[in-house]
């Protein structure tokens, strides 16, 4: 039995439990589930961007290139023979 079958059976068992719930309770449950999913999505996004060093400034490509070029420092020493 793979995890998809287990998850499907679990979801079906939850649905059978909820058949007898009132409409207002079902709506409340939907609302709470939606909030938890939104929280999960919000927590995933910053971790994703942090792992790749996401750029958080709104500079144009030209401005970014200019700032990179200005930040360069050359400290190469040429030895004479």
Coordinates of N, CA, C and O in Angstrom, one line a residue:
X1 N 0.9 -1.2 0.0 CA 0.0 0.0 0.0 C 0.9 1.2 0.0 O 1.7 1.4 0.9
X2 N 0.7 2.1 -1.0 CA 1.6 3.3 -1.1 C 0.9 4.5 -0.3 O -0.2 4.4 0.2
X3 N 1.7 5.5 -0.2 CA 1.2 6.7 0.6 C 0.0 7.3 0.0 O -0.8 7.9 0.7
X4 N -0.2 7.3 -1.3 CA -1.3 7.9 -1.9 C -2.6 7.2 -1.5 O -3.6 7.8 -1.2
X5 N -2.6 5.8 -1.4 CA -3.7 5.0 -1.0 C -4.0 5.3 0.5 O -5.2 5.5 0.9
X6 N -3.0 5.5 1.3 CA -3.2 5.8 2.7 C -3.8 7.1 2.9 O -4.8 7.3 3.7
X7 N -3.3 8.1 2.1 CA -3.8 9.5 2.2 C -5.3 9.5 1.8 O -6.1 10.2 2.4
X8 N -5.6 8.8 0.7 CA -7.0 8.8 0.2 C -7.9 8.2 1.2 O -9.0 8.7 1.5
X9 N -7.5 7.1 1.8 CA -8.3 6.4 2.9 C -8.5 7.3 4.1 O -9.6 7.4 4.7
X10 N -7.5 8.0 4.4 CA -7.5 9.0 5.6 C -8.5 10.1 5.3 O -9.4 10.4 6.1
X11 N -8.4 10.6 4.1 CA -9.3 11.7 3.7 C -10.8 11.2 3.7 O -11.7 11.9 4.1
X12 N -11.0 10.0 3.1 CA -12.3 9.5 3.1 C -12.9 9.2 4.5 O -14.1 9.4 4.7
X13 N -12.0 8.8 5.4 CA -12.5 8.6 6.8 C -12.9 9.9 7.4 O -13.9 10.0 8.2
X14 N -12.1 11.0 7.2 CA -12.5 12.3 7.7 C -13.8 12.8 7.1 O -14.6 13.3 7.8
X15 N -14.0 12.5 5.8 CA -15.2 13.0 5.2 C -16.4 12.2 5.8 O -17.5 12.8 6.0
X16 N -16.3 10.9 6.1 CA -17.4 10.2 6.7 C -17.7 10.7 8.1 O -18.9 10.7 8.5
X17 N -16.7 11.2 8.8 CA -16.9 11.7 10.1 C -17.7 13.1 10.0 O -18.5 13.4 10.9
X18 N -17.4 13.8 8.9 CA -18.0 15.1 8.8 C -19.4 15.1 8.2 O -20.0 16.2 8.1
X19 N -19.9 14.0 7.7 CA -21.2 14.0 7.1 C -22.3 14.5 8.0 O -23.2 15.1 7.6
X20 N -22.1 14.2 9.3 CA -23.2 14.5 10.3 C -23.0 15.9 10.9 O -23.8 16.3 11.7
X21 N -22.0 16.6 10.5 CA -21.8 18.0 11.0 C -22.7 18.9 10.4 O -23.2 18.8 9.3
X22 N -23.0 20.0 11.2 CA -23.9 21.0 10.7 C -23.2 21.9 9.6 O -22.0 21.8 9.5
X23 N -23.9 22.6 8.9 CA -23.4 23.4 7.8 C -22.4 24.5 8.4 O -21.3 24.7 7.9
X24 N -22.8 25.1 9.5 CA -22.0 26.1 10.1 C -20.7 25.5 10.6 O -19.6 26.2 10.5
X25 N -20.7 24.3 11.2 CA -19.5 23.7 11.6 C -18.6 23.3 10.5 O -17.4 23.5 10.5
X26 N -19.2 22.9 9.4 CA -18.4 22.6 8.2 C -17.7 23.8 7.6 O -16.5 23.8 7.2
X27 N -18.4 24.9 7.6 CA -17.9 26.2 7.1 C -16.8 26.7 8.0 O -15.7 27.2 7.6
X28 N -17.0 26.5 9.3 CA -15.9 26.9 10.3 C -14.7 26.0 10.1 O -13.6 26.5 10.1
X29 N -14.9 24.8 9.9 CA -13.7 23.9 9.6 C -13.0 24.3 8.3 O -11.8 24.3 8.3
X30 N -13.7 24.6 7.3 CA -13.1 25.0 6.0 C -12.3 26.3 6.3 O -11.2 26.4 5.8
X31 N -12.8 27.2 7.0 CA -12.1 28.5 7.3 C -10.8 28.2 8.1 O -9.8 28.8 7.7
X32 N -10.9 27.3 9.1 CA -9.7 27.0 9.8 C -8.6 26.3 9.0 O -7.4 26.6 9.1
X33 N -9.1 25.4 8.2 CA -8.1 24.7 7.3 C -7.5 25.6 6.3 O -6.3 25.6 6.0
X34 N -8.3 26.6 5.8 CA -7.7 27.6 4.9 C -6.7 28.4 5.5 O -5.6 28.7 4.9
X35 N -6.9 28.8 6.8 CA -5.9 29.6 7.5 C -4.6 28.9 7.7 O -3.6 29.4 7.6
X36 N -4.7 27.6 8.0 CA -3.5 26.8 8.3 C -2.7 26.6 7.0 O -1.5 26.6 7.0
X37 N -3.4 26.5 5.8 CA -2.8 26.3 4.6 C -2.1 27.6 4.2 O -0.9 27.6 3.7
X38 N -2.7 28.8 4.4 CA -2.1 30.1 4.2 C -0.8 30.3 5.0 O 0.2 30.8 4.5
X39 N -0.9 29.9 6.3 CA 0.3 30.0 7.2 C 1.4 29.1 6.6 O 2.6 29.5 6.6
X40 N 1.1 27.9 6.2 CA 2.1 27.0 5.7 C 2.8 27.6 4.4 O 4.0 27.5 4.3
X41 N 2.0 28.2 3.6 CA 2.5 28.8 2.3 C 3.4 30.0 2.7 O 4.5 30.2 2.1
X42 N 3.0 30.8 3.6 CA 3.8 32.0 4.0 C 5.1 31.6 4.6 O 6.1 32.2 4.4
X43 N 5.1 30.5 5.4 CA 6.3 30.0 6.0 C 7.3 29.4 5.0 O 8.5 29.5 5.2
X44 N 6.8 28.8 3.9 CA 7.6 28.2 2.9 C 8.3 29.2 2.1 O 9.5 29.0 1.7
X45 N 7.6 30.3 1.7 CA 8.2 31.3 0.8 C 9.5 31.9 1.3 O 10.5 31.9 0.5
X46 N 9.5 32.4 2.5 CA 10.8 33.1 2.9 C 12.0 32.1 2.9 O 13.1 32.4 2.6
X47 N 11.7 30.8 3.3 CA 12.8 29.8 3.3 C 13.3 29.6 1.9 O 14.5 29.4 1.7
X48 N 12.4 29.5 1.0 CA 12.8 29.3 -0.4 C 13.7 30.4 -0.9 O 14.7 30.2 -1.5
X49 N 13.3 31.7 -0.7 CA 14.1 32.8 -1.1 C 15.4 32.9 -0.4 O 16.4 33.3 -1.0
X50 N 15.4 32.6 0.9 CA 16.6 32.6 1.7 C 17.6 31.6 1.1 O 18.8 31.9 1.1
X51 N 17.2 30.5 0.7 CA 18.1 29.4 0.3 C 18.8 29.8 -1.0 O 19.9 29.3 -1.3
X52 N 18.2 30.7 -1.8 CA 18.8 31.1 -3.0 C 19.4 32.5 -3.0 O 19.8 33.1 -4.0
X53 N 19.3 33.1 -1.9 CA 19.8 34.5 -1.7 C 19.0 35.5 -2.6 O 19.5 36.3 -3.3
X54 N 17.7 35.4 -2.4 CA 16.8 36.2 -3.2 C 17.1 37.7 -3.1 O 17.5 38.2 -2.0
X55 N 16.9 38.4 -4.1 CA 17.2 39.8 -4.2 C 16.0 40.6 -3.8 O 14.9 40.4 -4.4
X56 N 16.1 41.4 -2.8 CA 14.9 42.1 -2.3 C 14.8 43.6 -2.6 O 14.0 44.3 -2.1
X57 N 15.7 44.0 -3.5 CA 15.6 45.4 -4.0 C 15.0 45.5 -5.3 O 15.0 44.6 -6.1
X58 N 14.4 46.7 -5.6 CA 13.7 46.9 -6.8 C 14.5 47.7 -7.8 O 14.0 48.7 -8.4
X59 N 15.7 47.4 -8.0 CA 16.6 48.1 -8.9 C 16.4 47.6 -10.3 O 16.1 46.4 -10.5
X60 N 16.6 48.5 -11.3 CA 16.6 48.0 -12.7 C 17.9 47.3 -13.0 O 18.8 47.4 -12.2
X61 N 18.0 46.6 -14.1 CA 19.2 45.9 -14.5 C 20.4 46.9 -14.6 O 21.5 46.6 -14.2
X62 N 20.1 48.0 -15.2 CA 21.2 49.0 -15.4 C 21.7 49.5 -14.1 O 22.9 49.7 -13.9
X63 N 20.8 49.8 -13.1 CA 21.2 50.3 -11.8 C 22.0 49.2 -11.0 O 23.0 49.5 -10.4
X64 N 21.6 48.0 -11.2 CA 22.3 46.9 -10.5 C 23.7 46.7 -11.1 O 24.7 46.5 -10.4
X65 N 23.8 46.7 -12.4 CA 25.1 46.6 -13.1 C 26.0 47.7 -12.6 O 27.2 47.5 -12.3
X66 N 25.5 48.9 -12.6 CA 26.3 50.1 -12.2 C 26.8 50.0 -10.7 O 27.9 50.2 -10.4
X67 N 25.9 49.5 -9.8 CA 26.3 49.4 -8.4 C 27.4 48.3 -8.3 O 28.3 48.4 -7.4
X68 N 27.3 47.2 -9.0 CA 28.2 46.2 -9.0 C 29.6 46.7 -9.5 O 30.6 46.4 -8.9
X69 N 29.6 47.4 -10.6 CA 30.8 47.9 -11.1 C 31.5 48.9 -10.2 O 32.7 48.9 -10.0
X70 N 30.7 49.7 -9.5 CA 31.2 50.7 -8.5 C 31.8 50.0 -7.3 O 32.7 50.5 -6.7
X71 N 31.3 48.9 -6.9 CA 31.8 48.2 -5.7 C 33.0 47.4 -6.0 O 33.6 46.9 -5.0
X72 N 33.4 47.3 -7.2 CA 34.6 46.5 -7.5 C 35.9 47.2 -7.0 O 36.0 48.4 -7.0
X73 N 36.8 46.3 -6.5 CA 38.0 46.9 -6.1 C 39.1 46.0 -6.7 O 39.1 44.8 -6.6
X74 N 40.1 46.6 -7.2 CA 41.2 45.9 -7.8 C 42.5 46.1 -7.0 O 42.9 47.2 -6.7
X75 N 43.0 45.0 -6.5 CA 44.1 45.1 -5.6 C 45.3 44.1 -6.1 O 46.1 43.6 -5.4
X76 N 45.2 43.9 -7.4 CA 46.2 43.1 -8.0 C 47.5 43.8 -8.1 O 47.6 45.0 -8.6
X77 N 48.6 43.2 -7.7 CA 49.9 43.8 -7.8 C 50.7 43.1 -8.9 O 50.7 41.8 -8.9
X78 N 51.3 43.8 -9.7 CA 52.1 43.2 -10.8 C 53.6 43.3 -10.3 O 54.1 44.3 -10.0
X79 N 54.2 42.1 -10.3 CA 55.6 42.0 -9.9 C 56.5 42.3 -11.1 O 56.2 41.8 -12.2
X80 N 57.5 43.1 -10.8 CA 58.5 43.4 -11.9 C 59.6 42.4 -11.8 O 60.0 41.9 -10.8
X81 N 60.1 42.0 -13.0 CA 61.2 41.1 -13.1 C 62.5 41.8 -13.2 O 62.8 42.7 -13.7

